[in-house]
Coordinates of C-alpha atoms in Angstrom, one line a residue:
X9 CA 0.0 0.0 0.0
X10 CA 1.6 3.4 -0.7
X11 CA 1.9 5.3 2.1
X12 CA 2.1 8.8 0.4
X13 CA 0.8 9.2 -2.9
X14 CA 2.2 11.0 -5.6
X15 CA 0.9 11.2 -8.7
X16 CA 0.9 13.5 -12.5
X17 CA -1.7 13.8 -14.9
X18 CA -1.5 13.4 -18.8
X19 CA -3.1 15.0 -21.7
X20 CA -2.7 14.4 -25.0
X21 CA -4.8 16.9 -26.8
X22 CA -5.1 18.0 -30.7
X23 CA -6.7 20.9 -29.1
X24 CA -10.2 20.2 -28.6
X25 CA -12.2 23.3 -27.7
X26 CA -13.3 21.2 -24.0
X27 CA -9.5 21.2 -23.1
X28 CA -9.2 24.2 -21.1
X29 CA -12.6 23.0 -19.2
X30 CA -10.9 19.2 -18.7
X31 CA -7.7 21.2 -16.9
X32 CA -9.7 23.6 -14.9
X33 CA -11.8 21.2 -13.7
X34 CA -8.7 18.9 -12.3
X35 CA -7.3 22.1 -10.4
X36 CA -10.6 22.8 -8.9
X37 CA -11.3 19.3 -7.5
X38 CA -10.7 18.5 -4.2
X39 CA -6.8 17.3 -2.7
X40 CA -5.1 15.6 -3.3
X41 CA -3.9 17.4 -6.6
X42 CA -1.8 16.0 -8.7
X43 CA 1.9 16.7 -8.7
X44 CA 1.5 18.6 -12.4
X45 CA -0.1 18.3 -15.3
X46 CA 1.4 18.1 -18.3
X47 CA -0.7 18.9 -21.8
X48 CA 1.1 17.3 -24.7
X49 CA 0.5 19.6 -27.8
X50 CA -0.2 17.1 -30.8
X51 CA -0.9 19.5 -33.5
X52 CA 0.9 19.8 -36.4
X53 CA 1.0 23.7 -36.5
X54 CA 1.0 24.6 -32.5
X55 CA -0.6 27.9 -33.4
X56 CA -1.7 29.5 -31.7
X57 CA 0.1 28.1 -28.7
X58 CA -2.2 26.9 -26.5
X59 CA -3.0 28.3 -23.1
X60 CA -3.9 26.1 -20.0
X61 CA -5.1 27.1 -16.1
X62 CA -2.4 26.4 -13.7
X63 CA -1.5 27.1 -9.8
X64 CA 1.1 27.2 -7.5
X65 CA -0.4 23.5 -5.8
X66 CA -0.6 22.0 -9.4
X67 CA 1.3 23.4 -12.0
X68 CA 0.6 22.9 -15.6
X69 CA 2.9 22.5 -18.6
X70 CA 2.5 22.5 -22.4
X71 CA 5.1 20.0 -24.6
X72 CA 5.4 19.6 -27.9
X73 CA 4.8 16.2 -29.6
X74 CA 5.1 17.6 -33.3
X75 CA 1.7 15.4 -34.4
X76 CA 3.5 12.0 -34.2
X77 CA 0.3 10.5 -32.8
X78 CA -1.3 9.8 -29.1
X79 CA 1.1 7.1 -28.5
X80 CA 4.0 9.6 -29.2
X81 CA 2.1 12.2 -27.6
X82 CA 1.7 9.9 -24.1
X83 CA 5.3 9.2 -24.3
X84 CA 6.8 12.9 -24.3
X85 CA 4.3 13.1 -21.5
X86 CA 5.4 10.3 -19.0
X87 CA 8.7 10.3 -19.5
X88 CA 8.9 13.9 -18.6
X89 CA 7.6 13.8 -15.0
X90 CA 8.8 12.0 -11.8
X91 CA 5.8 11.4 -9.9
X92 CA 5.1 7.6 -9.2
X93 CA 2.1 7.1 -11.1
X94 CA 0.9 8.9 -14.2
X95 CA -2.5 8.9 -14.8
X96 CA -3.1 9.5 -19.0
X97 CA -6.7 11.5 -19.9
X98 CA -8.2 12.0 -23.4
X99 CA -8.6 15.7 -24.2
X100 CA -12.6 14.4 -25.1
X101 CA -13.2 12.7 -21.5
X102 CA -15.5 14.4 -19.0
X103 CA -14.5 13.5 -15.8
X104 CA -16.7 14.3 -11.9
X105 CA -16.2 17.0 -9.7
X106 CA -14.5 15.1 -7.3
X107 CA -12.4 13.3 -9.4
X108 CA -8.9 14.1 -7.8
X109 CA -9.9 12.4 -4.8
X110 CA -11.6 9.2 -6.8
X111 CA -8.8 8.6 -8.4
X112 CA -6.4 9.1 -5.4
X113 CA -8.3 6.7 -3.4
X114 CA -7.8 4.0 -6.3
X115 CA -4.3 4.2 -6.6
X116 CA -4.1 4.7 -2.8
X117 CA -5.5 0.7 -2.0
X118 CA -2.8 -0.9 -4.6
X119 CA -0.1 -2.8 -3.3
X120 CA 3.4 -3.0 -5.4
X121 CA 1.8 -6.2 -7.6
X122 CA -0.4 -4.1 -8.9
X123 CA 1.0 -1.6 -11.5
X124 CA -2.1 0.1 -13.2
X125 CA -5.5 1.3 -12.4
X126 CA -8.3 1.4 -14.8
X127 CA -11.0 3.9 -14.6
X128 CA -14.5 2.4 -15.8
X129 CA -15.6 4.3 -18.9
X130 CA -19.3 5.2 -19.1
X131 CA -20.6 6.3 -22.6
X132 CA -24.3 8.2 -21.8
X133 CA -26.8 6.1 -24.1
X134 CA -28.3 8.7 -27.2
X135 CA -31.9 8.6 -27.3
X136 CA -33.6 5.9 -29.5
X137 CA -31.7 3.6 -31.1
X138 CA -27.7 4.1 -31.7
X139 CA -26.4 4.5 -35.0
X140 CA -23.7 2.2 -36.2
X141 CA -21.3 5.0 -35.2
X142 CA -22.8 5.3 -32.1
X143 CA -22.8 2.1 -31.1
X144 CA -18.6 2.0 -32.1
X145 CA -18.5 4.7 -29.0
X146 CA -20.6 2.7 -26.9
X147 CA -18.2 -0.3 -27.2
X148 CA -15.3 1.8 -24.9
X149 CA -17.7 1.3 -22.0
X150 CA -16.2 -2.3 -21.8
X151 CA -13.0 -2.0 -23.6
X152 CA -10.4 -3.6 -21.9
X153 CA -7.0 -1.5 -20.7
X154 CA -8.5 2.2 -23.0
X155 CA -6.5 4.8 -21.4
X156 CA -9.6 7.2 -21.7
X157 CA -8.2 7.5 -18.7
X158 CA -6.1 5.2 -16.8
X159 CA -3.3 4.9 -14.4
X160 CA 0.1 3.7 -14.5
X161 CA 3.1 3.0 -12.0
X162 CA 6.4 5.3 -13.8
X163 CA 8.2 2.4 -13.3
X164 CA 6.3 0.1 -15.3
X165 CA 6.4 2.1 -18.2
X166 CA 10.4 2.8 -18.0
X167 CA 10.6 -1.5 -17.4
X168 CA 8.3 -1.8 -20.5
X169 CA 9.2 1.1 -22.7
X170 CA 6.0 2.7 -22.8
X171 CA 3.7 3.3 -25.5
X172 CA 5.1 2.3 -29.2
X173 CA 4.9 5.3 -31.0
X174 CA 4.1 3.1 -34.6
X175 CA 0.8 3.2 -33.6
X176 CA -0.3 6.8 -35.2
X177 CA -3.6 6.2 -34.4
X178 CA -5.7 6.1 -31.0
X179 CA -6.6 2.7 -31.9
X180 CA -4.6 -0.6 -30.5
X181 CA -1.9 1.6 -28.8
X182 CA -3.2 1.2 -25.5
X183 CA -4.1 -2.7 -25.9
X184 CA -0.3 -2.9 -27.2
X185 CA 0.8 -1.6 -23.9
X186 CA -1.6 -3.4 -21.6
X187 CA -0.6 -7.0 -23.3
X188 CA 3.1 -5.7 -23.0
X189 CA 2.5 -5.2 -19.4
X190 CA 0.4 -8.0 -18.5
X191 CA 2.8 -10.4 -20.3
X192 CA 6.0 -9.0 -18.4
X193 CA 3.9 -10.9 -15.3
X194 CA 2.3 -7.2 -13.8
X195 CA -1.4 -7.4 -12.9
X196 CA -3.8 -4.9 -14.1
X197 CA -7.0 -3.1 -12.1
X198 CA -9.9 -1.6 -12.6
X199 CA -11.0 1.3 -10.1
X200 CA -14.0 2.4 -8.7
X201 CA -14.1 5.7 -10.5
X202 CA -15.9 6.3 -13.6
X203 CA -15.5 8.7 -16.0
X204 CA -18.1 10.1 -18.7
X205 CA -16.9 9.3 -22.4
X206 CA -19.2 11.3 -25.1
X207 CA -20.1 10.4 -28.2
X208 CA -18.9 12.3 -30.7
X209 CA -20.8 13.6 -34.0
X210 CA -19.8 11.0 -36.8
X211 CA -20.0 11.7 -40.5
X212 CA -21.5 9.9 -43.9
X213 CA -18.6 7.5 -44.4
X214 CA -16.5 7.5 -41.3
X215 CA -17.1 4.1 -40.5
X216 CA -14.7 3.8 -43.8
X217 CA -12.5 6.2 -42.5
X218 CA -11.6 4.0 -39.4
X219 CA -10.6 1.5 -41.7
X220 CA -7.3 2.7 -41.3
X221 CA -7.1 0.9 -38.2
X222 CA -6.3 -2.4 -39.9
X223 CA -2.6 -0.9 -40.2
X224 CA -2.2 -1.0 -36.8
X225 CA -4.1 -4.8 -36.5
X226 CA -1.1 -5.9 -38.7
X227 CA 1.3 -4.6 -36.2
X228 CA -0.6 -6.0 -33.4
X229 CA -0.3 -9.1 -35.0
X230 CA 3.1 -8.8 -35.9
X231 CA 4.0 -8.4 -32.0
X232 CA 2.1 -10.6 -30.2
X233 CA 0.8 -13.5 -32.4
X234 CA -2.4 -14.6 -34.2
X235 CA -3.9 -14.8 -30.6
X236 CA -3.6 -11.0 -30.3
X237 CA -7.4 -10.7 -30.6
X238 CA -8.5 -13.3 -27.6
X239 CA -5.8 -11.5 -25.8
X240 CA -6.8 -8.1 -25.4
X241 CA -10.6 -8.9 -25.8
X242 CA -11.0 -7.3 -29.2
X243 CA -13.2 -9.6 -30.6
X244 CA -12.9 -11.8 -33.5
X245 CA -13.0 -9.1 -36.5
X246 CA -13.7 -9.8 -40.3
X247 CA -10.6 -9.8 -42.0
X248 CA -11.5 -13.2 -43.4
X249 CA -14.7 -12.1 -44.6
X250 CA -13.3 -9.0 -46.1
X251 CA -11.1 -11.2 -48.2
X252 CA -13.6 -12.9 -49.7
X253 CA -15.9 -10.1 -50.1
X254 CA -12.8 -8.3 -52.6
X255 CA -11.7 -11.3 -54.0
X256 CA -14.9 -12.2 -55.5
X257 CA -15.4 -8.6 -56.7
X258 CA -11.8 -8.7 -58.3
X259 CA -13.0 -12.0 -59.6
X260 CA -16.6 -10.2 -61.2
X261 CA -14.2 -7.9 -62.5
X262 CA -12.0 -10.5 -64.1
X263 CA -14.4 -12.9 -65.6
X264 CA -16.6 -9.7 -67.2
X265 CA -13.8 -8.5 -68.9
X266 CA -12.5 -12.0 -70.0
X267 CA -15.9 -12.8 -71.2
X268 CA -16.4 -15.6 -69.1
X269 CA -19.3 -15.6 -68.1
X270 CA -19.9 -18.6 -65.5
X271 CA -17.2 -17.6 -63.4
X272 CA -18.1 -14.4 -63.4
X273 CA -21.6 -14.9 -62.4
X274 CA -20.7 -16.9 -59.5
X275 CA -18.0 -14.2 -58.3
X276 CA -20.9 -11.7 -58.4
X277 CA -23.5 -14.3 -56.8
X278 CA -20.8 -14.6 -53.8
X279 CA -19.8 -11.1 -53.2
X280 CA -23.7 -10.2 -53.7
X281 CA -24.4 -12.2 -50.5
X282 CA -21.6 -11.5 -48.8
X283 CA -21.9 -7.7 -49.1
X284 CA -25.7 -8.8 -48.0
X285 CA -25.4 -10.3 -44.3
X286 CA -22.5 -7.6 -43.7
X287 CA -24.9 -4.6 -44.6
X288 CA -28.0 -6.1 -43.0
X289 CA -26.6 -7.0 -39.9
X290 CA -25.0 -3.4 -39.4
X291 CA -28.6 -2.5 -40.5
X292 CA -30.8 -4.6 -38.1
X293 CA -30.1 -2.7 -34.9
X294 CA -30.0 0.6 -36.2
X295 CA -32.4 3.2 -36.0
X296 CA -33.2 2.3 -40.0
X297 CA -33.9 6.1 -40.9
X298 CA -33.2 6.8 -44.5
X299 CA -30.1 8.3 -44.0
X300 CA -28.7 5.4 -41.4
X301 CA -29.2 3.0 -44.0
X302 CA -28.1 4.7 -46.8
X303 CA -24.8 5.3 -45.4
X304 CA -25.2 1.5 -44.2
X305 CA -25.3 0.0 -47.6
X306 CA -22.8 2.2 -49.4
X307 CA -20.5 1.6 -46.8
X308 CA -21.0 -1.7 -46.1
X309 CA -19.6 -1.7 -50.2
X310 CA -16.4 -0.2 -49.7
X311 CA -15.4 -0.7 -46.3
X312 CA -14.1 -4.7 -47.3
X313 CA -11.9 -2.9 -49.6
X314 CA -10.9 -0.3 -47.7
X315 CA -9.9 -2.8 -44.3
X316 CA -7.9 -4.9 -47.0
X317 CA -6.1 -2.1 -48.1
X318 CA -5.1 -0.8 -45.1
X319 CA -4.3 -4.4 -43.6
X320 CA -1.8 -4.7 -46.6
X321 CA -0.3 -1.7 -46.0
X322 CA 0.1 -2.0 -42.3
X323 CA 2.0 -5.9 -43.7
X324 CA 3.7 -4.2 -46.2
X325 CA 5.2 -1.3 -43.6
X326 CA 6.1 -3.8 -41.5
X327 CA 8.3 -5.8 -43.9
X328 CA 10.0 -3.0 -44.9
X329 CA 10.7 -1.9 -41.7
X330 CA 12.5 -5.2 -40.3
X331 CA 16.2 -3.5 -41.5
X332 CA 18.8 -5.2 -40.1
X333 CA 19.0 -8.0 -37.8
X334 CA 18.5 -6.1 -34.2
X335 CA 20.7 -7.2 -31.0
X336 CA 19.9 -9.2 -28.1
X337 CA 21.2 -6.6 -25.9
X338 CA 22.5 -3.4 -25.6
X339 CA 25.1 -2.5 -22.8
X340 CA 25.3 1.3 -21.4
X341 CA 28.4 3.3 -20.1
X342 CA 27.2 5.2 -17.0
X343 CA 28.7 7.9 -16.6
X344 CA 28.6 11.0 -19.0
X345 CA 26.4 9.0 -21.2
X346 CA 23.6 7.8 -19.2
X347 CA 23.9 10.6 -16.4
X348 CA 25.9 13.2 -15.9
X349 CA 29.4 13.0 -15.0
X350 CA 30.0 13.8 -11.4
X351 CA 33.5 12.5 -10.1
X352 CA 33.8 10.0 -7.3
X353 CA 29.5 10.4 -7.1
X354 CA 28.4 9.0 -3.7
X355 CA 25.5 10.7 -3.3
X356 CA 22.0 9.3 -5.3
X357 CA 20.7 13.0 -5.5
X358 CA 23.4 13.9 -7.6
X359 CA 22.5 11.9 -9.9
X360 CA 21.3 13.6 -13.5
X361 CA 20.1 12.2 -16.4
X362 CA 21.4 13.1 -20.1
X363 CA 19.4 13.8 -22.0
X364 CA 16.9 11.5 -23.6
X365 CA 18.2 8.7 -21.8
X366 CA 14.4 7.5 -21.1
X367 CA 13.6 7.7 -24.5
X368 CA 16.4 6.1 -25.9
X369 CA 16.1 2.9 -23.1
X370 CA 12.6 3.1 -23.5
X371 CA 13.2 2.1 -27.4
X372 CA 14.9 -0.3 -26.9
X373 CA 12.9 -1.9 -24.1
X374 CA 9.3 -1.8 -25.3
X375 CA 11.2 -3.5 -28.9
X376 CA 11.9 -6.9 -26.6
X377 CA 15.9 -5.9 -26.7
X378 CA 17.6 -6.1 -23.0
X379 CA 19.8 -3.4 -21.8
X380 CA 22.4 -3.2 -19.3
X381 CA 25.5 -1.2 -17.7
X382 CA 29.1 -1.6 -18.1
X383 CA 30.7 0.9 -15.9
X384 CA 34.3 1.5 -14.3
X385 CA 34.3 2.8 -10.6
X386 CA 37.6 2.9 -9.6
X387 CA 36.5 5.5 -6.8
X388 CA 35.9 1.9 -4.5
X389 CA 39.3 0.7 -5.1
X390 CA 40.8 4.1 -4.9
X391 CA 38.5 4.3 -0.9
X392 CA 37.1 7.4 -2.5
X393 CA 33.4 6.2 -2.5
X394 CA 32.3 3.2 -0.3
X395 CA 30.4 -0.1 -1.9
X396 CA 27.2 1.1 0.3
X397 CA 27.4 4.6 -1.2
X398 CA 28.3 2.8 -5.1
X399 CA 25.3 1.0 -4.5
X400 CA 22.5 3.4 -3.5
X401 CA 23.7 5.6 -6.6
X402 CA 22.8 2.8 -9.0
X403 CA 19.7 2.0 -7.2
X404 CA 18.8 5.5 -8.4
X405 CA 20.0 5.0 -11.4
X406 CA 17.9 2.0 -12.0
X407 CA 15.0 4.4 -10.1
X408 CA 14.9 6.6 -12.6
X409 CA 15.7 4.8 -15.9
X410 CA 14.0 1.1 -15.0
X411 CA 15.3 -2.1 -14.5
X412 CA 18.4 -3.0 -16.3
X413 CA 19.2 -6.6 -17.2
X414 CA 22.5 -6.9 -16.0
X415 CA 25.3 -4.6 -14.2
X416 CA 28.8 -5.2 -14.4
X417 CA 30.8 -3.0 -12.3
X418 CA 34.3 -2.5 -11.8
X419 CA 35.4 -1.5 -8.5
X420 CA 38.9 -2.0 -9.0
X421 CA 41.8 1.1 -8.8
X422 CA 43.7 1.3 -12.2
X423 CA 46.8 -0.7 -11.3
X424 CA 45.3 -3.3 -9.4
X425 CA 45.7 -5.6 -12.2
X426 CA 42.2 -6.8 -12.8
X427 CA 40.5 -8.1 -16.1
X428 CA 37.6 -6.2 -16.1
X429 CA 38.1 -2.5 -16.4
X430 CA 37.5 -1.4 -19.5
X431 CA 39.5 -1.0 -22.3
X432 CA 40.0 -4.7 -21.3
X433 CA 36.6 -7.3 -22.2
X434 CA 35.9 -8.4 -18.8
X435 CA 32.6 -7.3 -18.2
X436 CA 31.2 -7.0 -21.7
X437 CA 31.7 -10.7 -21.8
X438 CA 29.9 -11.0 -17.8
X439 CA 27.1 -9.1 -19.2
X440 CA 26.9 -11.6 -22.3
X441 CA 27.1 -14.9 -19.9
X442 CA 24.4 -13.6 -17.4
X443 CA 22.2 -12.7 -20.2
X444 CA 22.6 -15.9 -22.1
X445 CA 24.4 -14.4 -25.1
X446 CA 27.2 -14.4 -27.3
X447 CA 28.9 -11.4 -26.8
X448 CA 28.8 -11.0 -30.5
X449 CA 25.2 -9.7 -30.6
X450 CA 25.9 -7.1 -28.1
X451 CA 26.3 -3.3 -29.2
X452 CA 28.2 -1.3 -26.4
X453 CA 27.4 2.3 -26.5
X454 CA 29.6 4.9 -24.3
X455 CA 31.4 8.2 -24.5
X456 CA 35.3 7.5 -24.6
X457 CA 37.1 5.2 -26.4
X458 CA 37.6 2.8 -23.5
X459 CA 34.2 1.8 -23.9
X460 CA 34.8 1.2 -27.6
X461 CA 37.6 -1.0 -27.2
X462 CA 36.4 -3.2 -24.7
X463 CA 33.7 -4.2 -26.8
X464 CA 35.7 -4.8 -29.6
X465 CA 38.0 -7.0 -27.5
X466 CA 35.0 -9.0 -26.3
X467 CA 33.8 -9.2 -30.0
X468 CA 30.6 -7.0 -29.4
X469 CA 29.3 -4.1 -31.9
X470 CA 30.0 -0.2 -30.3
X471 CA 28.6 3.1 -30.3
X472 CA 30.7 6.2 -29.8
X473 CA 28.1 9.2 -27.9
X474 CA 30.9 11.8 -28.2
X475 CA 30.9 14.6 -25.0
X476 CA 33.1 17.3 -24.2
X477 CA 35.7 14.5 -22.7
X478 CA 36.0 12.9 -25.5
X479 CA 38.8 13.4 -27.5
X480 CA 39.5 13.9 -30.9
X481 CA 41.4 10.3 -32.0
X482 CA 39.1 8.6 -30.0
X483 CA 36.3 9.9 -32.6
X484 CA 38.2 9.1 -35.6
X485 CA 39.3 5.7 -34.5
X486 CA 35.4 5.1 -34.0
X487 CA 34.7 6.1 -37.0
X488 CA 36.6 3.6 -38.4
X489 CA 36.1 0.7 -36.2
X490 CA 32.8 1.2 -34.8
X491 CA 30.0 3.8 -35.3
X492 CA 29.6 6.8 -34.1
X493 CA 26.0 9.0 -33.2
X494 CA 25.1 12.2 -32.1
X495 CA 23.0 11.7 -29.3
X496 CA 21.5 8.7 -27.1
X497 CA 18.1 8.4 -29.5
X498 CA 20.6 8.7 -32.8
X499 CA 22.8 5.7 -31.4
X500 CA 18.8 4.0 -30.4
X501 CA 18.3 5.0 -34.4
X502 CA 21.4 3.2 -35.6
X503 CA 20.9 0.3 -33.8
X504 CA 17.3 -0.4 -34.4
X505 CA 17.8 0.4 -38.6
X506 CA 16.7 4.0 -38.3
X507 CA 13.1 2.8 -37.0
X508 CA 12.0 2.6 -33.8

């Protein structure tokens, strides 16, 4: 059970006008507040720069997420605050008065097992019956892990990676990042709070329009298996039906303008009554007016093409986005390129993270590859720092950037002879054995050429991060024997082909 609760909220937001309403409405509500709130900014053009309520109990913050999506979006989010849980909200989601303390006394119950709260979504009924878009609304009542709004632990999402940002859509992110988490052995609850979700106006053909979500059922599929579906609770979906629904129309098509006729008739007999029970049976619960089954039948005609489409495109984008073979694992200097450099550091609150460290672990992590540290500490051997002190630094380390894999750490003084301070092999080749690899599929990544060196003596690939330390032969002999990147996220980039 926590015993003082800390908590930040999240808002991804493509600037709907009930924004500045959803924000004031969080400050107003009853404590606790949370620690911040931080509005991601997904528009394209962030112009005019929005402008949100904030006080001196809760502040408020505007980022930039450049419109890579709401997966993106959540991202820039979590891994810019420190609070231990973050608690994601749709720009669109109407939430009670007293929500602050609803959602406090959820996460206030949980015991360390449990590393995410669900609120339960409640989508208010339209009068008469709902229209097939409607009823697409009315399914998030009982969707299973929609961050509508839902809670996370911070340290969950840095062990996982967070959400993967190839989702562009807000569609199977979230059931990406609940399977991730619930496969990693974490257990998942729902809260007593509910929130209101509306429906919103839908048009003519947008039931085509969300077609595009078959892109991201490919990637689903590519992750976690043909069981993806059972998994998450999706339901069991038409692709199948869709194929046979095009194929016979390509095969109508194809017999026409052969001028065989026999074929083509029983193409056109078999997508006839195909594109039958799909439109009456978005038909039968409808309201029927004119207009709902209108857009019924002529949709009900071109969504089959349009799922196939997207499906092969979201197949097609994976393919080519497989690059080169990835490593099992990636081993991490410490210091100057995971945190700041701070000689002999003994105490954990000097420790400062370079930048985009989270992101760049966070990569890596939610794309199944392991990660560890390789890091000289001579300061032990030298009776500068003490193993105690050594080892409450890490643990902040680890705090703050997740679990690692493995640590190899050399406590040794330079002449004391040892095998395992780098330039030497030693613990490249430790971190290898403890994670059951060859040291072969191992990139290195640090900021001298020590670090370099030592994976190249174990056999392991290497990253140069240059800093201000590092000097200039050390660059050009990385250049030539290793690789070198700009930043943390470009070595990430390198390593995972340039897609991530």
């Amino acid at each position: 059970m926590t015993d003082q609760l800390t908590y930040a909220v999240v808002i991804p937001t493509i600037g709907r006008d009930a924004l500045t309403d959803l924000v004031g409405g969080i400050l107003a509500g009853p404590a606790p507040l949370p620690e911040e709130i931080v509005v991601v900014d997904d528009r394209r053009d962030p112009d005019p720069a929005l402008r949100m309520p904030s006080t001196e109990a809760c502040p408020t913050r505007v980022v930039a997420s450049d419109g890579h999506g709401p997966a993106a979006a959540r991202n820039r989010g979590w891994q810019s605050v420190s609070a231990e849980w973050v608690v994601f909200v749709d720009d669109d989601v109407q939430l009670p008065a007293d929500w602050t303390r609803q959602v406090a006394d959820d996460l206030r119950v949980l015991d360390r097992s449990i590393v995410a709260s669900q609120a339960r979504v409640h989508v208010p009924a339209p009068s008469g019956r709902p229209t097939d878009d409607q009823r697409r609304t009315l399914g998030l009542a009982g969707a299973q892990w929609i961050t509508a709004e839902m809670a996370y632990r911070r340290s969950v999402l840095l062990e996982v990676g967070g959400f993967d940002p190839r989702f562009p859509r807000a569609y199977r992110e979230d059931s990406d990042l609940g399977l991730r988490v619930s496969r990693a052995g974490h257990e998942i609850r729902s809260g007593e709070r509910v929130v209101d979700h509306p429906i919103a106006p839908g048009g003519f053909l947008r039931s085509v329009k969300v077609q595009a979500g078959n892109a991201d059922d490919a990637l689903m599929r590519h992750k976690h298996g043909r069981n993806w579906r059972a998994a998450t609770g999706a339901g069991p979906g038409r692709p199948g039906r869709h194929l046979l629904t095009v194929l016979a129309a390509v095969g109508a098509v194809a017999g026409a303008m052969s001028h065989r006729r026999r074929p083509a008739a029983v193409s056109v007999t078999v997508w006839g009554a195909a594109f039958l029970e799909f439109a009456l049976r978005r038909i039968a619960p409808g309201p029927r007016t004119p207009r709902e089954v209108a857009s019924m039948l002529l949709t009900s005609a071109l969504i089959p093409f349009a799922a196939i489409t997207h499906r092969l495109r979201g197949e097609w984008q994976i393919r080519r986005s497989r690059g080169p073979r990835r490593p099992a694992a990636v081993l991490f200097d410490r210091d100057d390129t995971l945190i700041v450099d701070v000689p002999y550091l003994d105490d954990p609150d000097g420790v400062d993270l370079v930048p985009d460290a989270v992101e760049a672990l966070s990569a890596l992590r939610r794309n199944g590859i392991r990660t560890g540290i390789i890091s000289n500490q001579s300061g032990v051997g030298r009776g500068l720092i003490s193993t105690d002190a050594l080892a409450r630094v890490n643990a902040r380390v680890s705090e703050l950037l997740g679990p690692f894999n493995t640590w190899q750490v050399c406590p040794h003084a330079p002449d004391a002879g040892c095998s395992c301070r780098k330039p030497l092999p030693g613990m490249v080749r430790r971190a290898a054995e403890e994670l059951g690899v060859p040291a072969s599929e191992c990139v290195v990544v640090g900021d001298i050429g020590a670090d370099v060196e030592a994976a190249r003596a174990a056999g392991a690939d290497a990253i140069l991060v240059p800093t201000n330390r590092t000097r200039p032969e050390e660059v050009s002999a990385a250049r030539e024997h290793a690789r070198v990147a700009s930043s943390l996220v470009h070595a990430v980039d390198l390593i995972m082909g340039a897609n991530r």
